[in-house]
Amino acid sequence: MIKEKVNLNWNELKFSYIKTDYRFLSFYRNGIWDEGNLIESNELILNEGSPILHYGQGAFEGLKAFTQKNGSIAIFRPDMNCKRLNLSAKRLLMPEIKEDKFLDALEKVIKSNYRWIPPYGVDASFYLRPFEIGIGENLGVKPANEYLFYVFGVPVGPYFKEGFKPVSMIVSEFDRAAPKGTGNVKVGGNYAASLLPHEKAIDEGYSDCIYLDPRENKYIEEAGAANFFGITKDGRFLTPKSDSILQSITRLSLMQIAEDQLKLKVEETKIPIDSLDQFVEAGACGTAAVITPIGKIKYKDKEFVFYDNGKSAGPITTKLYNILLSIQRGEIQDKYNWVYIVNI
Ligand code: PLP
Ligand code: COI
């Protein structure tokens, strides 16, 4: 293993693609997964009929690895991402990936790309992107006979260019998912559907858009490619309850931190869009977004503004952010057993 790091300006990284040295690839044929192995090429050759290309039979995950204070490399809650990938796979009739295979692939990608993993103390992490897709000869709308499982990794900086600074969002008139559709799983179609609303939000001067529930268009669902949370005037942590949002692993972690460490009352509940003035702080949370404070939300002709007139992150959002990052970076005790150490 090459121990020397690549020469990157770690604090200037964006959330964008960089080719690292190795990626993991495994095939499912005749009903079984092969062992899989690391490869160098970052290009895939697929049959032109592959179900992923036409019918979107594919799911992905996103998770991060960090260099901890003591120099070890830790992945944040990879067991949860494996469970969610299998939930997505089940919804799209794709074969399960066992947890030991999933973890082994992540470890291989981390070890072989050690020199690309941001060092301790910089504002960057190593983003892992596992995916499973339906491949092989096909024409009709039906599940593939063959699949591949792939993991690549990229050193990344903040998802929103603002970093840990408040962003402005606008409520979209589009839905990202249907009530009993695929909103609760991580499949490409949801993201294809989000491209236009996202672009419209950017064109109108916002960082991203807020989606409302697709049944009544009344309750908050997601904040772009992240979950939403708000802190009420009386100090409760509220986050949407819905069957059509992705169950964010970051959110789950924040709910636990908020309850145990900040002693906040945590409620997963329907949040009417016209009740936003109950919040003194608001934020978006996700692996890529980490915690991004939301300073302002535009809804029709109204504008809701949060802490410090939307100019800085509120105290609770800041505490949540600091605790989460300290656990990920091994600066405080991981009493929840959330980090998975990779033995380099
Ligand atoms: N919601 C959507 C639509 C997402 O794409 C993501 C990103 O993964 C999240 C929420 C946050 O989930 P997590 O915290 O597990 O990354
Ligand atoms: C993540 O947070 O990991 C995501 O998948 C969000 C986005 C980059 C698609």
PDB file of N, CA and C in Angstrom, residues 139-210:
ATOM      1  N   LEU A 139     -34.927  -6.991 -23.569  1.00  0.00           N
ATOM      2  CA  LEU A 139     -35.696  -5.990 -24.294  1.00  0.00           C
ATOM      3  C   LEU A 139     -36.982  -5.594 -23.567  1.00  0.00           C
ATOM      4  N   GLY A 140     -37.757  -6.552 -23.124  1.00  0.00           N
ATOM      5  CA  GLY A 140     -39.040  -6.245 -22.464  1.00  0.00           C
ATOM      6  C   GLY A 140     -38.845  -5.674 -21.066  1.00  0.00           C
ATOM      7  N   VAL A 141     -39.947  -5.138 -20.544  1.00  0.00           N
ATOM      8  CA  VAL A 141     -39.874  -4.586 -19.180  1.00  0.00           C
ATOM      9  C   VAL A 141     -39.944  -5.737 -18.181  1.00  0.00           C
ATOM     10  N   LYS A 142     -38.777  -6.192 -17.783  1.00  0.00           N
ATOM     11  CA  LYS A 142     -38.695  -7.268 -16.782  1.00  0.00           C
ATOM     12  C   LYS A 142     -37.345  -7.198 -16.091  1.00  0.00           C
ATOM     13  N   PRO A 143     -37.230  -7.860 -14.938  1.00  0.00           N
ATOM     14  CA  PRO A 143     -35.947  -7.783 -14.232  1.00  0.00           C
ATOM     15  C   PRO A 143     -34.831  -8.443 -15.029  1.00  0.00           C
ATOM     16  N   ALA A 144     -33.626  -7.962 -14.827  1.00  0.00           N
ATOM     17  CA  ALA A 144     -32.454  -8.506 -15.531  1.00  0.00           C
ATOM     18  C   ALA A 144     -32.166  -9.935 -15.067  1.00  0.00           C
ATOM     19  N   ASN A 145     -31.397 -10.653 -15.870  1.00  0.00           N
ATOM     20  CA  ASN A 145     -30.905 -11.975 -15.453  1.00  0.00           C
ATOM     21  C   ASN A 145     -29.553 -11.850 -14.772  1.00  0.00           C
ATOM     22  N   GLU A 146     -28.878 -10.744 -15.054  1.00  0.00           N
ATOM     23  CA  GLU A 146     -27.535 -10.553 -14.496  1.00  0.00           C
ATOM     24  C   GLU A 146     -27.443  -9.174 -13.834  1.00  0.00           C
ATOM     25  N   TYR A 147     -26.558  -9.090 -12.836  1.00  0.00           N
ATOM     26  CA  TYR A 147     -26.408  -7.834 -12.093  1.00  0.00           C
ATOM     27  C   TYR A 147     -24.942  -7.570 -11.853  1.00  0.00           C
ATOM     28  N   LEU A 148     -24.634  -6.321 -11.570  1.00  0.00           N
ATOM     29  CA  LEU A 148     -23.290  -6.076 -11.057  1.00  0.00           C
ATOM     30  C   LEU A 148     -23.380  -5.201  -9.816  1.00  0.00           C
ATOM     31  N   PHE A 149     -22.426  -5.415  -8.942  1.00  0.00           N
ATOM     32  CA  PHE A 149     -22.290  -4.619  -7.717  1.00  0.00           C
ATOM     33  C   PHE A 149     -20.937  -3.940  -7.801  1.00  0.00           C
ATOM     34  N   TYR A 150     -20.914  -2.655  -7.527  1.00  0.00           N
ATOM     35  CA  TYR A 150     -19.728  -1.844  -7.788  1.00  0.00           C
ATOM     36  C   TYR A 150     -19.560  -0.855  -6.630  1.00  0.00           C
ATOM     37  N   VAL A 151     -18.336  -0.568  -6.277  1.00  0.00           N
ATOM     38  CA  VAL A 151     -18.089   0.498  -5.280  1.00  0.00           C
ATOM     39  C   VAL A 151     -16.898   1.324  -5.735  1.00  0.00           C
ATOM     40  N   PHE A 152     -17.106   2.633  -5.838  1.00  0.00           N
ATOM     41  CA  PHE A 152     -15.951   3.503  -6.036  1.00  0.00           C
ATOM     42  C   PHE A 152     -15.921   4.553  -4.931  1.00  0.00           C
ATOM     43  N   GLY A 153     -14.790   5.215  -4.823  1.00  0.00           N
ATOM     44  CA  GLY A 153     -14.640   6.212  -3.765  1.00  0.00           C
ATOM     45  C   GLY A 153     -13.949   7.456  -4.285  1.00  0.00           C
ATOM     46  N   VAL A 154     -14.334   8.596  -3.709  1.00  0.00           N
ATOM     47  CA  VAL A 154     -13.829   9.907  -4.156  1.00  0.00           C
ATOM     48  C   VAL A 154     -13.598  10.808  -2.939  1.00  0.00           C
ATOM     49  N   PRO A 155     -12.461  11.481  -2.850  1.00  0.00           N
ATOM     50  CA  PRO A 155     -12.323  12.460  -1.766  1.00  0.00           C
ATOM     51  C   PRO A 155     -13.226  13.667  -2.066  1.00  0.00           C
ATOM     52  N   VAL A 156     -14.005  14.076  -1.079  1.00  0.00           N
ATOM     53  CA  VAL A 156     -14.944  15.178  -1.325  1.00  0.00           C
ATOM     54  C   VAL A 156     -14.885  16.250  -0.246  1.00  0.00           C
ATOM     55  N   GLY A 157     -15.306  17.437  -0.652  1.00  0.00           N
ATOM     56  CA  GLY A 157     -15.520  18.545   0.270  1.00  0.00           C
ATOM     57  C   GLY A 157     -17.026  18.738   0.428  1.00  0.00           C
ATOM     58  N   PRO A 158     -17.445  19.932   0.857  1.00  0.00           N
ATOM     59  CA  PRO A 158     -18.871  20.170   1.125  1.00  0.00           C
ATOM     60  C   PRO A 158     -19.763  20.029  -0.112  1.00  0.00           C
ATOM     61  N   TYR A 159     -20.977  19.509   0.098  1.00  0.00           N
ATOM     62  CA  TYR A 159     -21.955  19.310  -0.988  1.00  0.00           C
ATOM     63  C   TYR A 159     -22.499  20.652  -1.466  1.00  0.00           C
ATOM     64  N   PHE A 160     -22.850  21.491  -0.511  1.00  0.00           N
ATOM     65  CA  PHE A 160     -23.253  22.857  -0.869  1.00  0.00           C
ATOM     66  C   PHE A 160     -22.010  23.727  -0.749  1.00  0.00           C
ATOM     67  N   LYS A 161     -21.790  24.573  -1.715  1.00  0.00           N
ATOM     68  CA  LYS A 161     -20.534  25.341  -1.725  1.00  0.00           C
ATOM     69  C   LYS A 161     -20.388  26.207  -0.472  1.00  0.00           C
ATOM     70  N   GLU A 162     -21.536  26.511   0.140  1.00  0.00           N
ATOM     71  CA  GLU A 162     -21.524  27.361   1.345  1.00  0.00           C
ATOM     72  C   GLU A 162     -20.877  26.650   2.537  1.00  0.00           C
ATOM     73  N   GLY A 163     -20.796  25.274   2.491  1.00  0.00           N
ATOM     74  CA  GLY A 163     -20.274  24.528   3.639  1.00  0.00           C
ATOM     75  C   GLY A 163     -21.242  24.631   4.805  1.00  0.00           C
ATOM     76  N   PHE A 164     -20.719  24.865   6.007  1.00  0.00           N
ATOM     77  CA  PHE A 164     -21.618  24.979   7.164  1.00  0.00           C
ATOM     78  C   PHE A 164     -22.110  26.416   7.332  1.00  0.00           C
ATOM     79  N   LYS A 165     -22.745  26.915   6.281  1.00  0.00           N
ATOM     80  CA  LYS A 165     -23.332  28.268   6.326  1.00  0.00           C
ATOM     81  C   LYS A 165     -24.767  28.121   5.818  1.00  0.00           C
ATOM     82  N   PRO A 166     -25.665  28.991   6.260  1.00  0.00           N
ATOM     83  CA  PRO A 166     -27.059  28.829   5.846  1.00  0.00           C
ATOM     84  C   PRO A 166     -27.255  28.975   4.331  1.00  0.00           C
ATOM     85  N   VAL A 167     -28.132  28.102   3.798  1.00  0.00           N
ATOM     86  CA  VAL A 167     -28.502  28.189   2.389  1.00  0.00           C
ATOM     87  C   VAL A 167     -29.983  28.600   2.319  1.00  0.00           C
ATOM     88  N   SER A 168     -30.377  29.062   1.134  1.00  0.00           N
ATOM     89  CA  SER A 168     -31.790  29.403   0.921  1.00  0.00           C
ATOM     90  C   SER A 168     -32.411  28.332   0.041  1.00  0.00           C
ATOM     91  N   MET A 169     -33.634  27.964   0.347  1.00  0.00           N
ATOM     92  CA  MET A 169     -34.333  26.966  -0.472  1.00  0.00           C
ATOM     93  C   MET A 169     -35.712  27.482  -0.863  1.00  0.00           C
ATOM     94  N   ILE A 170     -36.211  26.930  -1.977  1.00  0.00           N
ATOM     95  CA  ILE A 170     -37.545  27.320  -2.443  1.00  0.00           C
ATOM     96  C   ILE A 170     -38.404  26.063  -2.557  1.00  0.00           C
ATOM     97  N   VAL A 171     -39.664  26.170  -2.198  1.00  0.00           N
ATOM     98  CA  VAL A 171     -40.551  25.006  -2.274  1.00  0.00           C
ATOM     99  C   VAL A 171     -40.896  24.755  -3.731  1.00  0.00           C
ATOM    100  N   SER A 172     -40.686  23.513  -4.164  1.00  0.00           N
ATOM    101  CA  SER A 172     -40.913  23.158  -5.562  1.00  0.00           C
ATOM    102  C   SER A 172     -42.377  22.857  -5.823  1.00  0.00           C
ATOM    103  N   GLU A 173     -42.812  23.121  -7.045  1.00  0.00           N
ATOM    104  CA  GLU A 173     -44.179  22.718  -7.407  1.00  0.00           C
ATOM    105  C   GLU A 173     -44.196  21.284  -7.945  1.00  0.00           C
ATOM    106  N   PHE A 174     -42.997  20.690  -8.109  1.00  0.00           N
ATOM    107  CA  PHE A 174     -42.919  19.298  -8.585  1.00  0.00           C
ATOM    108  C   PHE A 174     -42.892  18.324  -7.406  1.00  0.00           C
ATOM    109  N   ASP A 175     -43.280  17.075  -7.685  1.00  0.00           N
ATOM    110  CA  ASP A 175     -43.125  16.009  -6.689  1.00  0.00           C
ATOM    111  C   ASP A 175     -41.869  15.233  -7.047  1.00  0.00           C
ATOM    112  N   ARG A 176     -41.131  14.749  -6.013  1.00  0.00           N
ATOM    113  CA  ARG A 176     -39.967  13.902  -6.324  1.00  0.00           C
ATOM    114  C   ARG A 176     -40.344  12.429  -6.342  1.00  0.00           C
ATOM    115  N   ALA A 177     -41.482  12.087  -5.738  1.00  0.00           N
ATOM    116  CA  ALA A 177     -41.861  10.681  -5.654  1.00  0.00           C
ATOM    117  C   ALA A 177     -43.376  10.589  -5.552  1.00  0.00           C
ATOM    118  N   ALA A 178     -43.907   9.392  -5.784  1.00  0.00           N
ATOM    119  CA  ALA A 178     -45.350   9.172  -5.658  1.00  0.00           C
ATOM    120  C   ALA A 178     -45.635   8.579  -4.276  1.00  0.00           C
ATOM    121  N   PRO A 179     -46.906   8.684  -3.804  1.00  0.00           N
ATOM    122  CA  PRO A 179     -47.212   8.198  -2.457  1.00  0.00           C
ATOM    123  C   PRO A 179     -46.783   6.748  -2.194  1.00  0.00           C
ATOM    124  N   LYS A 180     -47.053   5.847  -3.097  1.00  0.00           N
ATOM    125  CA  LYS A 180     -46.620   4.463  -2.865  1.00  0.00           C
ATOM    126  C   LYS A 180     -45.588   4.044  -3.910  1.00  0.00           C
ATOM    127  N   GLY A 181     -44.808   5.008  -4.330  1.00  0.00           N
ATOM    128  CA  GLY A 181     -43.802   4.760  -5.368  1.00  0.00           C
ATOM    129  C   GLY A 181     -42.477   4.339  -4.774  1.00  0.00           C
ATOM    130  N   THR A 182     -41.403   5.008  -5.193  1.00  0.00           N
ATOM    131  CA  THR A 182     -40.062   4.586  -4.774  1.00  0.00           C
ATOM    132  C   THR A 182     -39.331   5.679  -3.979  1.00  0.00           C
ATOM    133  N   GLY A 183     -40.093   6.600  -3.389  1.00  0.00           N
ATOM    134  CA  GLY A 183     -39.469   7.701  -2.649  1.00  0.00           C
ATOM    135  C   GLY A 183     -38.666   7.253  -1.442  1.00  0.00           C
ATOM    136  N   ASN A 184     -39.009   6.081  -0.894  1.00  0.00           N
ATOM    137  CA  ASN A 184     -38.322   5.606   0.321  1.00  0.00           C
ATOM    138  C   ASN A 184     -37.097   4.753   0.014  1.00  0.00           C
ATOM    139  N   VAL A 185     -36.784   4.591  -1.261  1.00  0.00           N
ATOM    140  CA  VAL A 185     -35.584   3.818  -1.618  1.00  0.00           C
ATOM    141  C   VAL A 185     -34.675   4.678  -2.492  1.00  0.00           C
ATOM    142  N   LYS A 186     -33.411   4.234  -2.610  1.00  0.00           N
ATOM    143  CA  LYS A 186     -32.416   5.091  -3.256  1.00  0.00           C
ATOM    144  C   LYS A 186     -32.193   4.605  -4.688  1.00  0.00           C
ATOM    145  N   VAL A 187     -33.147   4.937  -5.537  1.00  0.00           N
ATOM    146  CA  VAL A 187     -33.079   4.484  -6.931  1.00  0.00           C
ATOM    147  C   VAL A 187     -32.959   5.687  -7.865  1.00  0.00           C
ATOM    148  N   GLY A 188     -32.282   5.454  -8.975  1.00  0.00           N
ATOM    149  CA  GLY A 188     -31.928   6.542  -9.882  1.00  0.00           C
ATOM    150  C   GLY A 188     -33.109   7.378 -10.348  1.00  0.00           C
ATOM    151  N   GLY A 189     -34.263   6.740 -10.570  1.00  0.00           N
ATOM    152  CA  GLY A 189     -35.427   7.458 -11.090  1.00  0.00           C
ATOM    153  C   GLY A 189     -35.809   8.652 -10.228  1.00  0.00           C
ATOM    154  N   ASN A 190     -35.687   8.509  -8.919  1.00  0.00           N
ATOM    155  CA  ASN A 190     -36.034   9.630  -8.024  1.00  0.00           C
ATOM    156  C   ASN A 190     -35.150  10.838  -8.310  1.00  0.00           C
ATOM    157  N   TYR A 191     -33.898  10.553  -8.631  1.00  0.00           N
ATOM    158  CA  TYR A 191     -32.928  11.635  -8.827  1.00  0.00           C
ATOM    159  C   TYR A 191     -33.075  12.228 -10.227  1.00  0.00           C
ATOM    160  N   ALA A 192     -33.444  11.383 -11.210  1.00  0.00           N
ATOM    161  CA  ALA A 192     -33.708  11.905 -12.559  1.00  0.00           C
ATOM    162  C   ALA A 192     -34.867  12.888 -12.477  1.00  0.00           C
ATOM    163  N   ALA A 193     -35.889  12.516 -11.683  1.00  0.00           N
ATOM    164  CA  ALA A 193     -37.069  13.376 -11.540  1.00  0.00           C
ATOM    165  C   ALA A 193     -36.742  14.678 -10.817  1.00  0.00           C
ATOM    166  N   SER A 194     -35.641  14.678 -10.069  1.00  0.00           N
ATOM    167  CA  SER A 194     -35.305  15.875  -9.275  1.00  0.00           C
ATOM    168  C   SER A 194     -34.447  16.877 -10.047  1.00  0.00           C
ATOM    169  N   LEU A 195     -33.959  16.479 -11.229  1.00  0.00           N
ATOM    170  CA  LEU A 195     -33.014  17.362 -11.934  1.00  0.00           C
ATOM    171  C   LEU A 195     -33.648  18.699 -12.327  1.00  0.00           C
ATOM    172  N   LEU A 196     -34.863  18.609 -12.901  1.00  0.00           N
ATOM    173  CA  LEU A 196     -35.522  19.840 -13.353  1.00  0.00           C
ATOM    174  C   LEU A 196     -35.897  20.753 -12.177  1.00  0.00           C
ATOM    175  N   PRO A 197     -36.589  20.226 -11.138  1.00  0.00           N
ATOM    176  CA  PRO A 197     -36.877  21.110  -9.996  1.00  0.00           C
ATOM    177  C   PRO A 197     -35.618  21.724  -9.382  1.00  0.00           C
ATOM    178  N   HIS A 198     -34.534  20.932  -9.324  1.00  0.00           N
ATOM    179  CA  HIS A 198     -33.286  21.462  -8.759  1.00  0.00           C
ATOM    180  C   HIS A 198     -32.766  22.609  -9.625  1.00  0.00           C
ATOM    181  N   GLU A 199     -32.780  22.372 -10.937  1.00  0.00           N
ATOM    182  CA  GLU A 199     -32.263  23.417 -11.832  1.00  0.00           C
ATOM    183  C   GLU A 199     -33.104  24.694 -11.757  1.00  0.00           C
ATOM    184  N   LYS A 200     -34.422  24.498 -11.651  1.00  0.00           N
ATOM    185  CA  LYS A 200     -35.309  25.671 -11.524  1.00  0.00           C
ATOM    186  C   LYS A 200     -34.983  26.468 -10.253  1.00  0.00           C
ATOM    187  N   ALA A 201     -34.729  25.723  -9.162  1.00  0.00           N
ATOM    188  CA  ALA A 201     -34.396  26.396  -7.894  1.00  0.00           C
ATOM    189  C   ALA A 201     -33.102  27.200  -8.041  1.00  0.00           C
ATOM    190  N   ILE A 202     -32.120  26.598  -8.698  1.00  0.00           N
ATOM    191  CA  ILE A 202     -30.837  27.298  -8.900  1.00  0.00           C
ATOM    192  C   ILE A 202     -31.049  28.553  -9.755  1.00  0.00           C
ATOM    193  N   ASP A 203     -31.819  28.385 -10.848  1.00  0.00           N
ATOM    194  CA  ASP A 203     -32.071  29.524 -11.746  1.00  0.00           C
ATOM    195  C   ASP A 203     -32.745  30.679 -11.009  1.00  0.00           C
ATOM    196  N   GLU A 204     -33.539  30.321  -9.993  1.00  0.00           N
ATOM    197  CA  GLU A 204     -34.244  31.381  -9.249  1.00  0.00           C
ATOM    198  C   GLU A 204     -33.410  31.917  -8.085  1.00  0.00           C
ATOM    199  N   GLY A 205     -32.159  31.440  -7.998  1.00  0.00           N
ATOM    200  CA  GLY A 205     -31.242  31.999  -6.997  1.00  0.00           C
ATOM    201  C   GLY A 205     -31.193  31.253  -5.671  1.00  0.00           C
ATOM    202  N   TYR A 206     -31.719  30.019  -5.635  1.00  0.00           N
ATOM    203  CA  TYR A 206     -31.701  29.241  -4.395  1.00  0.00           C
ATOM    204  C   TYR A 206     -30.694  28.088  -4.523  1.00  0.00           C
ATOM    205  N   SER A 207     -30.309  27.525  -3.367  1.00  0.00           N
ATOM    206  CA  SER A 207     -29.327  26.422  -3.396  1.00  0.00           C
ATOM    207  C   SER A 207     -29.982  25.100  -3.747  1.00  0.00           C
ATOM    208  N   ASP A 208     -31.252  24.955  -3.386  1.00  0.00           N
ATOM    209  CA  ASP A 208     -31.962  23.705  -3.698  1.00  0.00           C
ATOM    210  C   ASP A 208     -33.439  23.927  -3.429  1.00  0.00           C
ATOM    211  N   CYS A 209     -34.233  22.847  -3.619  1.00  0.00           N
ATOM    212  CA  CYS A 209     -35.667  23.013  -3.369  1.00  0.00           C
ATOM    213  C   CYS A 209     -36.160  22.063  -2.294  1.00  0.00           C
ATOM    214  N   ILE A 210     -37.247  22.460  -1.689  1.00  0.00           N
ATOM    215  CA  ILE A 210     -37.955  21.643  -0.695  1.00  0.00           C
ATOM    216  C   ILE A 210     -39.106  20.955  -1.438  1.00  0.00           C
TER     217      ILE A 210
END
